């Protein structure tokens, strides 16, 4: 005996990121390094002081103050949640929902559409230009239909494309006129040369998300946040569950902000490795797209993406197979790993091509 779920859920698949047991895993854009040992020790020590019989600080005051300090803003402009995915969900609960529409520019992060649908928000999937940059005419076209939420992703996953701040501003200005909230997902923001964070202003309907999952090497901890006008943060606070962010996550994030230098050193190292891989790919028979993230999207000039992906798996290297994704025929995506992992990827790739 079963019970029927909502009609619209019956049509949906869950989100999956297939894992295989191979030596080199470069498929999910995680940090190849663990977080700084000093942070792990500090957190272990601080856990002894958690008042386990009490609910955590509902306002997450200390964490929000620390994040505000980190970004040169005020705590009332900081919304914290269980990963940036919960920030996105909160945005859609507050600003989406039945009768409202969210816009994405494809190809982009599948969770934007997925979470929208789960919250009953209609989704309009607009197109990026052929080179995967943002097409401003397309932006104007979809804004004319009066969406409630506009998603940008910069650097974009899976293409790696960065939307320059002047283009983000152009989208925000058009959205202000259309009454839409713009969300810029900057899960990979620290790997890029530009950010939309400086554009956040009480007069602009703009929220920028960041996460501890990628650059901070804390994907296991589930911590993300959004920087937005205080009037947006106040609405998001209304839709989250009481005490949604547990005491340990709050502590983990606050202590991590004492290790910004270590985080920045990792980012620098990964960006240097990314550039090394980009140069190596330049000499191989593949097409790659410019990237500002910790991953590279590319496509073999000849042969099928599926076959290339399998040939790499056979050599102990797992990357992401995007070959069957809409608009990404024969494409694969590799996450930047440690120098040793990247060497193994490059030699397996040369053999496979
Ligand atoms: C990985 C990723 C996230 C991270 O989500 P968390 O919930 O913070 O772990 C968000 N957006 C994009 C585009 C991503 O690729």
Coordinates of C-alpha atoms and ligand atoms in Angstrom, one line a residue:
X1 CA 0.0 0.0 0.0
X2 CA 1.3 3.5 -0.8
X3 CA 0.1 7.0 -0.4
X4 CA 0.2 9.3 -3.4
X5 CA 2.5 12.4 -3.0
X6 CA 1.7 15.8 -4.5
X7 CA 0.9 15.4 -8.2
X8 CA 3.8 17.6 -9.2
X9 CA 6.3 15.6 -7.2
X10 CA 5.3 12.4 -8.9
X11 CA 6.9 13.8 -12.1
X12 CA 10.2 14.7 -10.5
X13 CA 13.5 12.8 -10.0
X14 CA 15.7 13.4 -7.0
X15 CA 19.2 14.9 -7.4
X16 CA 22.0 12.4 -7.8
X17 CA 25.7 12.7 -8.1
X18 CA 26.9 9.2 -8.9
X19 CA 30.0 8.0 -7.1
X20 CA 32.4 5.2 -8.1
X21 CA 35.1 3.6 -6.1
X22 CA 38.2 4.7 -8.0
X23 CA 41.6 6.1 -7.0
X24 CA 41.2 9.7 -8.3
X25 CA 37.9 11.3 -7.8
X26 CA 37.6 14.7 -9.6
X27 CA 33.8 14.7 -10.1
X28 CA 32.1 16.8 -7.4
X29 CA 34.0 20.0 -7.1
X30 CA 34.9 19.5 -3.5
X31 CA 38.2 20.7 -2.0
X32 CA 41.0 18.1 -2.5
X33 CA 42.4 19.1 0.9
X34 CA 40.9 18.8 4.3
X35 CA 40.4 22.0 6.3
X36 CA 43.3 23.4 8.4
X37 CA 44.3 21.1 11.2
X38 CA 44.4 24.1 13.6
X39 CA 40.7 24.6 12.9
X40 CA 39.9 20.9 13.5
X41 CA 41.6 21.1 16.9
X42 CA 39.9 24.3 17.9
X43 CA 36.5 22.9 17.0
X44 CA 37.2 19.6 18.9
X45 CA 38.1 21.7 21.9
X46 CA 35.1 24.0 21.7
X47 CA 32.6 21.1 21.4
X48 CA 33.1 20.5 25.1
X49 CA 31.5 23.8 25.8
X50 CA 28.3 23.3 23.8
X51 CA 25.3 23.5 26.1
X52 CA 23.6 20.4 24.6
X53 CA 20.5 20.6 26.7
X54 CA 19.7 24.1 25.3
X55 CA 18.5 25.1 21.8
X56 CA 21.2 26.9 19.9
X57 CA 21.2 30.7 19.4
X58 CA 18.3 31.1 17.0
X59 CA 19.8 34.4 15.6
X60 CA 23.2 32.8 15.1
X61 CA 24.5 36.1 16.4
X62 CA 28.2 35.3 16.7
X63 CA 28.5 33.6 13.3
X64 CA 26.6 36.4 11.6
X65 CA 28.8 39.0 13.3
X66 CA 31.9 37.1 12.2
X67 CA 30.6 36.8 8.6
X68 CA 29.6 40.5 8.5
X69 CA 33.1 41.4 9.7
X70 CA 34.6 39.2 7.0
X71 CA 32.6 40.9 4.2
X72 CA 32.6 44.4 5.6
X73 CA 28.9 44.5 6.1
X74 CA 26.4 44.3 9.1
X75 CA 24.9 41.1 10.6
X76 CA 21.3 42.1 9.6
X77 CA 22.5 41.7 6.0
X78 CA 23.7 38.1 6.6
X79 CA 21.5 35.0 6.4
X80 CA 23.0 31.7 7.5
X81 CA 21.7 28.2 6.7
X82 CA 22.5 24.5 6.3
X83 CA 24.5 24.9 3.1
X84 CA 23.8 27.5 0.4
X85 CA 21.2 25.1 -0.9
X86 CA 19.1 26.0 2.2
X87 CA 19.6 29.6 1.4
X88 CA 18.2 29.0 -2.1
X89 CA 15.3 27.0 -0.6
X90 CA 14.5 29.8 1.8
X91 CA 14.6 32.4 -1.0
X92 CA 12.1 30.2 -3.0
X93 CA 9.8 29.7 0.1
X94 CA 9.7 33.4 0.7
X95 CA 9.7 34.8 -2.8
X96 CA 8.6 31.8 -5.0
X97 CA 5.7 29.4 -4.5
X98 CA 2.5 28.7 -6.4
X99 CA 1.6 31.3 -9.0
X100 CA 5.2 32.6 -9.1
X101 CA 8.1 31.9 -11.5
X102 CA 11.8 31.6 -11.1
X103 CA 14.2 32.0 -14.1
X104 CA 17.4 30.1 -14.7
X105 CA 20.0 30.6 -17.5
X106 CA 20.9 27.2 -18.9
X107 CA 23.1 25.3 -18.7
X108 CA 23.5 26.0 -14.9
X109 CA 23.3 24.3 -11.5
X110 CA 20.4 21.9 -11.6
X111 CA 19.4 22.5 -8.0
X112 CA 18.0 26.0 -8.9
X113 CA 15.3 24.4 -10.9
X114 CA 15.0 21.4 -8.6
X115 CA 14.4 23.4 -5.4
X116 CA 12.1 25.8 -7.3
X117 CA 9.9 22.9 -8.3
X118 CA 9.9 21.4 -4.8
X119 CA 8.6 24.7 -3.5
X120 CA 5.8 24.8 -6.1
X121 CA 7.5 27.6 -8.0
X122 CA 7.2 27.5 -11.8
X123 CA 10.5 27.5 -13.7
X124 CA 11.4 29.2 -16.9
X125 CA 14.7 27.9 -18.3
X126 CA 16.2 30.7 -20.4
X127 CA 19.2 30.1 -22.7
X128 CA 22.8 31.3 -22.3
X129 CA 24.6 32.4 -25.5
X130 CA 26.4 29.7 -27.5
X131 CA 29.6 30.3 -25.7
X132 CA 27.7 30.0 -22.3
X133 CA 28.1 33.7 -21.5
X134 CA 25.0 35.5 -20.3
X135 CA 22.8 36.9 -23.2
X136 CA 21.4 40.2 -22.1
X137 CA 18.7 40.2 -24.8
X138 CA 17.5 36.9 -23.3
X139 CA 17.5 38.4 -19.9
X140 CA 15.2 41.3 -21.1
X141 CA 13.0 38.8 -22.9
X142 CA 12.3 36.6 -19.7
X143 CA 12.0 39.6 -17.4
X144 CA 9.2 40.9 -19.5
X145 CA 7.1 38.0 -18.2
X146 CA 7.4 39.1 -14.6
X147 CA 9.3 36.4 -12.8
X148 CA 9.6 36.6 -9.0
X149 CA 13.2 35.3 -8.8
X150 CA 16.1 35.4 -11.2
X151 CA 19.0 33.0 -10.7
X152 CA 22.5 33.7 -11.9
X153 CA 25.4 31.4 -11.1
X154 CA 28.9 32.9 -11.2
X155 CA 31.2 31.1 -11.7
X156 CA 28.5 29.0 -13.4
X157 CA 28.4 25.3 -12.6
X158 CA 29.0 23.3 -14.9
X159 CA 30.3 25.8 -17.5
X160 CA 32.8 27.7 -15.3
X161 CA 31.7 31.0 -16.9
X162 CA 31.9 34.1 -14.7
X163 CA 29.3 36.8 -15.1
X164 CA 31.1 40.2 -14.8
X165 CA 29.8 42.6 -12.1
X166 CA 28.7 45.1 -14.7
X167 CA 26.5 42.5 -16.3
X168 CA 25.1 41.4 -12.9
X169 CA 24.3 45.1 -12.3
X170 CA 22.5 45.3 -15.6
X171 CA 20.4 42.3 -14.7
X172 CA 19.7 43.7 -11.2
X173 CA 18.6 47.1 -12.7
X174 CA 16.3 45.4 -15.1
X175 CA 14.9 43.2 -12.3
X176 CA 14.3 46.2 -10.0
X177 CA 12.0 47.5 -12.7
X178 CA 10.4 44.1 -13.1
X179 CA 10.0 43.6 -9.3
X180 CA 12.1 40.4 -9.3
X181 CA 14.8 39.3 -6.7
X182 CA 18.1 38.4 -8.3
X183 CA 20.1 35.6 -6.7
X184 CA 23.8 35.2 -7.6
X185 CA 25.0 31.8 -6.6
X186 CA 28.7 32.3 -5.8
X187 CA 29.5 28.8 -4.4
X188 CA 32.8 29.1 -6.3
X189 CA 33.2 32.9 -5.9
X190 CA 36.6 32.8 -4.2
X191 CA 38.1 31.1 -7.2
X192 CA 37.1 33.9 -9.6
X193 CA 38.6 37.3 -10.2
X194 CA 35.3 39.2 -9.6
X195 CA 32.3 39.0 -7.4
X196 CA 28.8 40.5 -7.1
X197 CA 29.2 41.0 -3.3
X198 CA 30.1 44.6 -3.7
X199 CA 26.9 45.3 -5.5
X200 CA 24.7 44.3 -2.5
X201 CA 22.9 47.4 -1.3
X202 CA 19.6 48.1 0.5
X203 CA 18.2 49.7 -2.6
X204 CA 18.9 46.7 -4.8
X205 CA 16.9 43.4 -4.9
X206 CA 20.1 41.3 -4.9
X207 CA 21.2 38.4 -2.8
X208 CA 24.6 36.7 -3.2
X209 CA 25.2 33.2 -1.8
X210 CA 28.4 31.7 -0.6
X211 CA 29.2 28.3 1.0
X212 CA 31.7 26.7 3.2
X213 CA 31.4 23.5 1.2
X214 CA 33.9 24.2 -1.6
X215 CA 36.7 26.8 -0.8
X216 CA 36.5 26.2 2.9
X217 CA 36.8 22.4 2.5
X218 CA 33.9 21.9 4.9
X219 CA 31.3 20.2 2.7
X220 CA 30.6 17.7 5.5
X221 CA 29.5 20.5 7.8
X222 CA 26.6 21.9 5.7
X223 CA 27.1 25.6 6.1
X224 CA 26.3 28.4 3.7
X225 CA 25.0 32.0 3.7
X226 CA 23.6 34.8 1.7
X227 CA 24.5 38.5 1.8
X228 CA 21.5 40.7 1.0
X229 CA 19.6 43.8 2.0
X230 CA 18.2 43.5 5.6
X231 CA 14.7 43.5 4.3
X232 CA 15.4 40.3 2.3
X233 CA 17.1 38.7 5.3
X234 CA 14.1 39.4 7.5
X235 CA 11.8 37.6 5.0
X236 CA 14.1 34.6 4.8
X237 CA 14.1 34.3 8.6
X238 CA 10.3 33.9 8.5
X239 CA 10.4 30.7 6.4
X240 CA 13.1 28.7 8.1
X241 CA 12.4 26.1 10.8
X242 CA 13.0 27.3 14.3
X243 CA 16.7 26.7 15.3
X244 CA 17.4 25.3 11.8
X245 CA 21.1 26.0 12.2
X246 CA 22.6 23.8 14.9
X247 CA 25.1 24.9 17.5
X248 CA 28.0 22.9 16.0
X249 CA 27.5 24.4 12.5
X250 CA 27.4 27.9 14.0
X251 CA 30.6 27.2 16.0
X252 CA 32.4 25.5 13.0
X253 CA 31.7 28.5 10.8
X254 CA 32.7 31.1 13.3
X255 CA 36.0 29.3 14.1
X256 CA 36.7 28.8 10.4
X257 CA 36.7 32.6 9.9
X258 CA 39.8 32.7 12.1
X259 CA 41.6 30.8 9.4
X260 CA 41.0 33.0 6.4
X261 CA 44.7 33.0 5.4
X262 CA 44.9 29.2 5.2
X263 CA 41.7 29.2 3.1
X264 CA 43.1 31.8 0.8
X265 CA 46.4 29.9 0.4
X266 CA 44.4 26.8 -0.7
X267 CA 42.4 28.9 -3.2
X268 CA 45.6 30.3 -4.7
X269 CA 47.1 26.8 -5.0
X270 CA 44.0 25.4 -6.7
X271 CA 43.8 28.4 -9.1
X272 CA 47.4 27.8 -10.0
X273 CA 46.7 24.1 -10.7
X274 CA 43.6 25.1 -12.7
X275 CA 45.7 27.3 -14.9
X276 CA 48.2 24.4 -15.3
X277 CA 45.4 22.1 -16.5
X278 CA 44.0 24.7 -18.8
X279 CA 47.4 25.1 -20.5
X280 CA 47.8 21.4 -20.8
X281 CA 44.3 21.1 -22.4
X282 CA 45.2 23.8 -24.8
X283 CA 47.7 21.4 -26.4
X284 CA 45.2 18.5 -26.7
X285 CA 42.4 17.9 -29.2
X286 CA 39.6 19.2 -26.9
X287 CA 37.5 22.3 -26.7
X288 CA 37.4 24.0 -23.3
X289 CA 35.5 26.9 -21.9
X290 CA 37.0 29.7 -19.9
X291 CA 36.6 29.0 -16.2
X292 CA 36.7 31.0 -13.0
X293 CA 35.9 28.0 -10.8
X294 CA 37.8 25.0 -9.4
X295 CA 36.6 22.9 -12.4
X296 CA 36.9 22.9 -16.2
X297 CA 34.3 21.9 -18.7
X298 CA 35.6 20.5 -22.0
X299 CA 34.7 18.3 -24.9
X300 CA 36.8 16.0 -27.1
X301 CA 37.2 17.3 -30.7
X302 CA 36.5 13.8 -31.9
X303 CA 34.8 10.8 -30.4
X304 CA 32.1 10.7 -27.8
X305 CA 32.1 12.2 -24.3
X306 CA 30.7 9.0 -22.9
X307 CA 33.6 7.0 -24.3
X308 CA 36.2 9.5 -23.0
X309 CA 34.6 9.4 -19.5
X310 CA 34.7 5.6 -19.5
X311 CA 38.3 5.5 -20.7
X312 CA 39.3 7.7 -17.8
X313 CA 37.3 5.6 -15.3
X314 CA 39.2 2.5 -16.7
X315 CA 42.4 4.3 -15.9
X316 CA 41.2 5.0 -12.3
X317 CA 40.1 8.7 -12.8
X318 CA 36.5 9.7 -12.2
X319 CA 35.3 13.0 -13.6
X320 CA 31.8 14.2 -14.2
X321 CA 30.0 12.9 -17.3
X322 CA 27.8 15.8 -18.6
X323 CA 27.5 14.2 -22.1
X324 CA 23.8 13.5 -21.7
X325 CA 22.9 16.8 -20.1
X326 CA 20.8 19.2 -22.2
X327 CA 23.0 21.6 -24.2
X328 CA 26.2 19.8 -23.2
X329 CA 26.5 17.0 -25.7
X330 CA 29.8 15.1 -25.3
X331 CA 31.0 17.4 -22.5
X332 CA 32.8 16.3 -19.4
X333 CA 33.8 18.3 -16.3
X334 CA 36.9 17.9 -14.3
X335 CA 37.4 19.2 -10.8
X336 CA 40.9 20.5 -9.9
X337 CA 42.5 18.1 -7.5
X338 CA 46.0 17.9 -5.8
X339 CA 49.0 18.3 -8.2
X340 CA 49.4 14.5 -8.1
X341 CA 45.7 13.8 -8.9
X342 CA 45.9 16.4 -11.7
X343 CA 49.0 14.7 -13.2
X344 CA 47.2 11.4 -13.2
X345 CA 44.2 12.9 -14.8
X346 CA 46.3 14.6 -17.5
X347 CA 48.2 11.4 -18.4
X348 CA 45.1 9.3 -18.4
X349 CA 43.5 11.9 -20.7
X350 CA 46.4 11.9 -23.1
X351 CA 46.2 8.1 -23.3
X352 CA 42.4 8.2 -23.8
X353 CA 42.4 10.8 -26.5
Ligands
LIG1 C1 28.3 22.9 -4.8 C2 27.4 24.0 -5.1 C3 26.6 24.6 -4.1 C4 26.9 24.2 -2.7 O1 25.8 23.9 -2.0 P1 25.9 23.8 -0.4 O2 24.5 23.5 0.0 O3 26.4 25.1 0.1 O4 26.8 22.6 -0.1 C5 25.8 25.7 -4.4 N1 25.7 26.1 -5.6 C6 26.4 25.6 -6.6 C7 26.4 26.2 -8.0 C8 27.3 24.5 -6.4 O5 28.0 23.9 -7.4

